[in-house]
CSV table of C-alpha atoms and ligand atoms in Angstrom, one decimal:
chain,number,residue,atom,x,y,z
A,1,MET,CA,-22.3,14.9,-3.8
A,2,SER,CA,-19.7,12.4,-3.0
A,3,ASP,CA,-22.2,9.5,-3.0
A,4,GLN,CA,-23.3,10.3,-6.5
A,5,PHE,CA,-19.7,10.6,-7.6
A,6,LYS,CA,-19.0,7.2,-6.1
A,7,THR,CA,-21.9,5.6,-8.0
A,8,GLN,CA,-20.7,7.2,-11.2
A,9,LEU,CA,-17.2,6.0,-10.6
A,10,MET,CA,-18.3,2.5,-10.0
A,11,ALA,CA,-20.5,2.6,-13.1
A,12,SER,CA,-17.4,3.5,-15.2
A,13,ASN,CA,-16.2,-0.1,-14.7
A,14,ASN,CA,-12.7,1.2,-14.9
A,15,LEU,CA,-11.6,1.5,-11.3
A,16,PRO,CA,-8.2,0.3,-10.2
A,17,ARG,CA,-8.2,-3.2,-8.7
A,18,HIS,CA,-5.1,-2.6,-6.6
A,19,ILE,CA,-4.0,0.8,-5.3
A,20,ALA,CA,-0.9,1.6,-3.3
A,21,ILE,CA,-0.3,4.8,-1.3
A,22,ILE,CA,3.0,6.3,-0.1
A,23,MET,CA,1.5,8.2,2.8
A,24,ASP,CA,4.1,11.0,3.0
A,25,GLY,CA,4.1,14.4,4.7
A,26,ASN,CA,3.0,13.6,8.3
A,27,GLY,CA,6.1,15.2,9.9
A,28,ARG,CA,5.9,18.4,7.9
A,29,TRP,CA,2.1,18.6,8.7
A,30,ALA,CA,2.8,18.5,12.4
A,31,GLN,CA,5.9,20.8,12.2
A,32,ARG,CA,3.9,23.5,10.3
A,33,GLN,CA,1.6,23.6,13.3
A,34,GLY,CA,4.4,23.8,15.8
A,35,LYS,CA,3.6,20.2,16.9
A,36,ARG,CA,5.9,17.2,17.3
A,37,ARG,CA,6.3,15.0,14.3
A,38,VAL,CA,4.6,12.1,16.0
A,39,MET,CA,1.4,14.2,16.1
A,40,GLY,CA,1.4,14.1,12.3
A,41,HIS,CA,1.7,10.3,12.3
A,42,LYS,CA,-1.3,10.1,14.7
A,43,ALA,CA,-3.3,12.4,12.5
A,44,GLY,CA,-2.4,10.2,9.6
A,45,VAL,CA,-4.1,7.3,11.1
A,46,ASP,CA,-7.5,9.0,10.6
A,47,ARG,CA,-6.8,9.3,6.9
A,48,VAL,CA,-5.9,5.6,6.8
A,49,ARG,CA,-9.3,4.8,8.2
A,50,GLU,CA,-10.9,7.0,5.6
A,51,ALA,CA,-8.9,5.5,2.7
A,52,VAL,CA,-9.9,2.0,3.8
A,53,LYS,CA,-13.6,3.1,4.0
A,54,VAL,CA,-13.6,4.7,0.5
A,55,SER,CA,-11.8,1.6,-1.0
A,56,ARG,CA,-14.4,-0.7,0.6
A,57,GLU,CA,-17.3,1.4,-0.7
A,58,LEU,CA,-15.9,1.3,-4.2
A,59,ASN,CA,-15.2,-2.4,-4.0
A,60,ILE,CA,-11.5,-2.0,-4.7
A,61,GLU,CA,-9.9,-5.4,-4.3
A,62,SER,CA,-6.7,-4.4,-2.7
A,63,LEU,CA,-5.1,-1.4,-1.0
A,64,THR,CA,-1.4,-1.4,-0.1
A,65,LEU,CA,-0.2,1.3,2.3
A,66,PHE,CA,3.4,2.3,2.9
A,67,ALA,CA,3.7,2.7,6.7
A,68,PHE,CA,7.4,2.2,7.4
A,69,SER,CA,10.2,1.7,4.9
A,70,SER,CA,13.4,-0.3,5.4
A,71,GLU,CA,15.2,3.1,5.3
A,72,ASN,CA,13.0,4.6,8.0
A,73,TRP,CA,15.1,2.9,10.8
A,74,GLN,CA,17.6,5.7,10.1
A,75,ARG,CA,15.3,8.2,11.7
A,76,PRO,CA,16.0,9.4,15.3
A,77,ALA,CA,15.5,6.6,17.8
A,78,ASP,CA,12.6,8.3,19.6
A,79,GLU,CA,10.6,8.7,16.3
A,80,VAL,CA,11.2,5.1,15.4
A,81,SER,CA,10.0,3.9,18.8
A,82,LEU,CA,7.0,6.1,18.7
A,83,LEU,CA,6.1,4.8,15.3
A,84,MET,CA,6.4,1.2,16.6
A,85,GLU,CA,4.2,2.0,19.5
A,86,LEU,CA,1.6,3.6,17.2
A,87,PHE,CA,1.7,0.6,14.9
A,88,PHE,CA,1.0,-1.6,18.0
A,89,THR,CA,-1.8,0.6,19.3
A,90,VAL,CA,-3.5,0.9,15.9
A,91,LEU,CA,-3.4,-2.9,15.4
A,92,SER,CA,-4.9,-3.4,18.9
A,93,ARG,CA,-7.6,-0.8,18.3
A,94,GLU,CA,-8.6,-1.4,14.7
A,95,VAL,CA,-8.4,-5.1,13.9
A,96,SER,CA,-11.9,-6.0,15.3
A,97,LYS,CA,-13.5,-3.3,13.2
A,98,LEU,CA,-11.6,-4.4,10.1
A,99,HIS,CA,-12.7,-7.9,10.8
A,100,ARG,CA,-16.4,-6.8,11.1
A,101,ASN,CA,-16.0,-5.1,7.8
A,102,ASN,CA,-14.8,-8.3,6.1
A,103,VAL,CA,-11.3,-6.8,5.5
A,104,LYS,CA,-8.3,-9.2,5.2
A,105,LEU,CA,-5.2,-7.6,6.7
A,106,LYS,CA,-1.7,-8.5,5.6
A,107,ILE,CA,1.6,-7.0,6.7
A,108,ILE,CA,4.2,-7.1,3.9
A,109,GLY,CA,7.9,-6.5,4.7
A,110,ASP,CA,10.6,-8.0,6.8
A,111,ILE,CA,8.8,-8.2,10.1
A,112,SER,CA,11.6,-10.2,11.7
A,113,ARG,CA,13.2,-6.9,12.8
A,114,PHE,CA,10.2,-6.0,14.9
A,115,SER,CA,9.9,-6.8,18.6
A,116,GLU,CA,8.5,-10.2,19.5
A,117,LYS,CA,5.4,-8.6,21.0
A,118,LEU,CA,4.7,-6.7,17.7
A,119,GLN,CA,5.3,-9.8,15.6
A,120,GLN,CA,2.8,-11.7,17.7
A,121,LYS,CA,0.3,-8.9,17.4
A,122,ILE,CA,0.7,-9.0,13.6
A,123,ALA,CA,0.4,-12.8,13.4
A,124,LYS,CA,-2.9,-12.6,15.5
A,125,ALA,CA,-4.3,-9.8,13.4
A,126,GLU,CA,-3.5,-11.7,10.1
A,127,ASP,CA,-4.9,-14.9,11.5
A,128,LYS,CA,-8.2,-13.3,12.7
A,129,THR,CA,-8.9,-11.8,9.3
A,130,LYS,CA,-7.4,-14.5,7.0
A,131,ASP,CA,-10.8,-15.9,5.8
A,132,ASN,CA,-12.3,-12.5,5.0
A,133,THR,CA,-13.4,-12.0,1.4
A,134,GLY,CA,-13.6,-8.2,1.2
A,135,LEU,CA,-10.9,-5.6,0.7
A,136,VAL,CA,-7.3,-6.9,1.1
A,137,LEU,CA,-5.5,-4.3,3.1
A,138,ASN,CA,-1.7,-4.7,2.9
A,139,VAL,CA,0.4,-2.6,5.3
A,140,ALA,CA,4.0,-2.3,4.2
A,141,ALA,CA,6.1,-2.3,7.3
A,142,ASN,CA,9.9,-2.5,7.2
A,143,TYR,CA,9.3,-2.9,3.5
A,144,GLY,CA,11.7,-2.1,0.7
A,145,GLY,CA,11.2,-2.8,-3.0
A,146,ARG,CA,14.8,-3.9,-3.4
A,147,TRP,CA,14.5,-6.2,-0.4
A,148,ASP,CA,11.4,-7.7,-1.9
A,149,ILE,CA,13.0,-8.6,-5.2
A,150,THR,CA,16.1,-9.8,-3.4
A,151,GLN,CA,14.2,-12.1,-1.1
A,152,ALA,CA,12.2,-13.6,-4.1
A,153,CYS,CA,15.5,-14.3,-5.9
A,154,GLN,CA,16.9,-15.9,-2.7
A,155,GLN,CA,13.9,-18.2,-2.5
A,156,LEU,CA,14.3,-19.2,-6.1
A,157,SER,CA,18.0,-19.7,-5.9
A,158,ALA,CA,17.5,-22.0,-2.9
A,159,GLN,CA,15.2,-24.1,-5.0
A,160,VAL,CA,17.8,-24.3,-7.7
A,161,ALA,CA,20.4,-25.3,-5.1
A,162,ARG,CA,18.1,-28.1,-3.9
A,163,GLY,CA,17.7,-29.3,-7.5
A,164,GLU,CA,14.0,-28.6,-7.5
A,165,ILE,CA,14.1,-26.2,-10.4
A,166,SER,CA,16.7,-25.1,-13.0
A,167,VAL,CA,18.1,-21.7,-13.7
A,168,SER,CA,15.9,-21.3,-16.7
A,169,ASP,CA,12.9,-21.6,-14.4
A,170,ILE,CA,13.7,-18.3,-12.9
A,171,THR,CA,11.3,-16.3,-15.1
A,172,GLU,CA,9.4,-13.1,-14.5
A,173,GLN,CA,6.4,-15.2,-13.7
A,174,ALA,CA,8.4,-17.2,-11.1
A,175,ILE,CA,9.6,-13.9,-9.5
A,176,GLU,CA,6.0,-12.6,-9.5
A,177,LYS,CA,5.0,-15.7,-7.4
A,178,HIS,CA,7.7,-15.0,-4.8
A,179,ILE,CA,7.4,-11.3,-4.2
A,180,CYS,CA,5.3,-10.1,-1.2
A,181,THR,CA,2.4,-9.1,-3.4
A,182,SER,CA,1.9,-12.5,-5.1
A,183,HIS,CA,-1.6,-12.8,-3.4
A,184,LEU,CA,-2.8,-9.6,-5.1
A,185,PRO,CA,-4.0,-8.3,-8.5
A,186,PRO,CA,-1.5,-6.2,-10.5
A,187,LEU,CA,-0.8,-2.8,-9.1
A,188,ASP,CA,-2.9,-0.4,-11.1
A,189,LEU,CA,-2.3,2.9,-9.3
A,190,MET,CA,0.3,4.3,-7.0
A,191,ILE,CA,-0.3,7.5,-5.2
A,192,ARG,CA,2.3,9.6,-3.2
A,193,THR,CA,1.2,12.5,-1.1
A,194,GLY,CA,3.5,15.1,0.4
A,195,GLY,CA,4.7,16.8,-2.8
A,196,ASP,CA,7.8,14.7,-3.7
A,197,CYS,CA,7.9,12.9,-7.0
A,198,ARG,CA,9.8,9.7,-6.1
A,199,ILE,CA,9.0,6.1,-5.2
A,200,SER,CA,11.4,5.8,-2.2
A,201,ASN,CA,12.0,2.1,-2.7
A,202,PHE,CA,8.3,1.1,-2.5
A,203,LEU,CA,6.8,-1.4,-4.9
A,204,LEU,CA,9.6,-1.3,-7.5
A,205,TRP,CA,8.8,-4.5,-9.4
A,206,GLN,CA,5.0,-4.0,-9.1
A,207,ALA,CA,5.0,-0.4,-10.3
A,208,ALA,CA,6.4,-1.3,-13.7
A,209,TYR,CA,3.1,-0.5,-15.4
A,210,SER,CA,1.2,1.3,-12.7
A,211,GLU,CA,-0.2,4.8,-13.2
A,212,LEU,CA,1.6,7.1,-10.8
A,213,HIS,CA,-0.1,10.1,-9.1
A,214,PHE,CA,1.8,12.6,-7.1
A,215,SER,CA,-0.1,14.9,-4.8
A,216,ASP,CA,1.1,18.0,-3.0
A,217,THR,CA,-1.3,17.4,-0.2
A,218,LEU,CA,0.3,16.3,3.1
A,219,TRP,CA,-1.0,12.9,4.2
A,220,PRO,CA,-3.0,14.1,7.2
A,221,ASP,CA,-4.9,16.5,4.9
A,222,PHE,CA,-5.6,13.9,2.2
A,223,GLY,CA,-9.4,13.7,2.1
A,224,GLU,CA,-12.0,11.5,0.5
A,225,GLN,CA,-12.7,13.8,-2.4
A,226,GLU,CA,-9.1,14.0,-3.6
A,227,PHE,CA,-8.9,10.2,-3.5
A,228,LEU,CA,-12.1,10.0,-5.6
A,229,ASP,CA,-10.8,12.5,-8.0
A,230,ILE,CA,-7.6,10.6,-8.5
A,231,MET,CA,-9.6,7.4,-9.2
A,232,ALA,CA,-11.7,9.4,-11.7
A,233,SER,CA,-8.6,10.5,-13.6
A,234,PHE,CA,-7.3,6.9,-13.5
A,235,ALA,CA,-10.6,5.7,-15.0
A,236,ASN,CA,-10.0,8.1,-18.0
A,237,VAL,CA,-6.4,7.1,-18.7
A,238,GLU,CA,-5.6,4.9,-21.7
A,239,ARG,CA,-3.3,2.2,-20.5
A,240,ARG,CA,-1.3,0.9,-23.5
A,241,PHE,CA,1.1,-1.5,-22.0
A,242,GLY,CA,3.5,-1.0,-24.9
A,243,CYS,CA,0.9,-1.3,-27.6
A,244,THR,CA,-0.5,1.4,-29.9
A,245,SER,CA,-3.6,3.4,-29.1
A,246,GLU,CA,-5.4,1.7,-32.1
A,247,GLN,CA,-4.5,-1.7,-30.8
A,248,VAL,CA,-5.9,-0.8,-27.4
A,249,SER,CA,-9.2,0.4,-28.9
A,250,ALA,CA,-9.5,-2.7,-31.0
A,251,SER,CA,-9.0,-5.0,-28.0
A,252,ILE,CA,-11.7,-3.1,-26.1
A,253,LYS,CA,-14.2,-3.6,-28.9
A,254,GLU,CA,-13.4,-7.4,-29.1
B,301,IPE,C1,5.5,9.6,6.3
B,301,IPE,O1,5.6,10.9,6.8
B,301,IPE,C2,5.3,8.5,7.4
B,301,IPE,C3,6.6,7.7,7.6
B,301,IPE,C4,7.6,7.7,6.8
B,301,IPE,C5,6.5,6.8,8.7
B,301,IPE,P1,7.0,11.5,7.1
B,301,IPE,O2,7.3,11.2,8.5
B,301,IPE,O3,8.0,11.1,6.1
B,301,IPE,O4,6.7,13.0,6.9
B,301,IPE,P2,7.6,14.1,6.3
B,301,IPE,O5,7.9,13.6,4.9
B,301,IPE,O6,8.9,14.2,7.1
B,301,IPE,O7,6.8,15.4,6.3
B,302,IPE,C1,8.4,7.0,2.3
B,302,IPE,O1,8.5,8.3,2.9
B,302,IPE,C2,8.0,6.0,3.3
B,302,IPE,C3,6.7,6.1,3.9
B,302,IPE,C4,5.8,6.9,3.6
B,302,IPE,C5,6.5,5.1,4.9
B,302,IPE,P1,9.9,8.8,3.3
B,302,IPE,O2,9.6,10.1,4.0
B,302,IPE,O3,10.6,7.8,4.1
B,302,IPE,O4,10.7,9.0,1.9
B,302,IPE,P2,11.9,10.0,1.6
B,302,IPE,O5,12.9,9.8,2.6
B,302,IPE,O6,11.4,11.4,1.5
B,302,IPE,O7,12.3,9.5,0.2
B,303,MG,MG1,8.6,11.8,4.3
């Protein structure tokens, strides 16, 4: 059933090029079963593997996953350190497989706050997969949308201060080139699991014209079929980018 569905989806020629997912609901998933929150994060890793597989099968160019926000440091210290350990373990365990599958891994966010050991692991993983030409998998870690826009502005202001560009060169295009996703196609679709309808400081700039999909499913329960269904509804949406419906139809016929 799902193979046929995938073939149809690909034939629609209207799949998102770049998908972002706010993988929320791990803690509640575990607590509902009387387990510790960290068990939810561990169960969530299986769903990450599956989301990567589906994205590869559908030839999606880029998948960006929110793993740890700049605000998540405020959580209890033991949860933060377990998340860091999990991140380290997953990188150790999964990078060879990603590499075999031609996936290019990028970590986006301010990684300078991570331990030296984790930073080295990240650098090695990125380096190993840097020439891969398949899916670009971006893991957002210590990422915040406000931070991203701020760091882009800082880079541009430094260029102004050095006299390399002028203030009028700080355009939307210039900011685009300096935010963390400059290596990626525009963000077409943002999904949040876990039942809340908010962006929680994820890709603020990038989501300006993305389709947003909020699902009540907790991340560890987010299966392949739901992911495919969301892509199917994406394929049917008319994206107008400020134009009228008639203009959009005319541009498709051209
Ligand atoms: C998302 O799940 C994962 C991270 C933020 C690291 P949560 O841990 O936020 O799970 P809930 O929202 O508390 O259920
Ligand atoms: C967003 O989830 C961050 C990640 C999924 C990594 P949160 O659980 O941190 O978001 P809030 O606190 O409910 O807004
Ligand atoms: Mg949450």
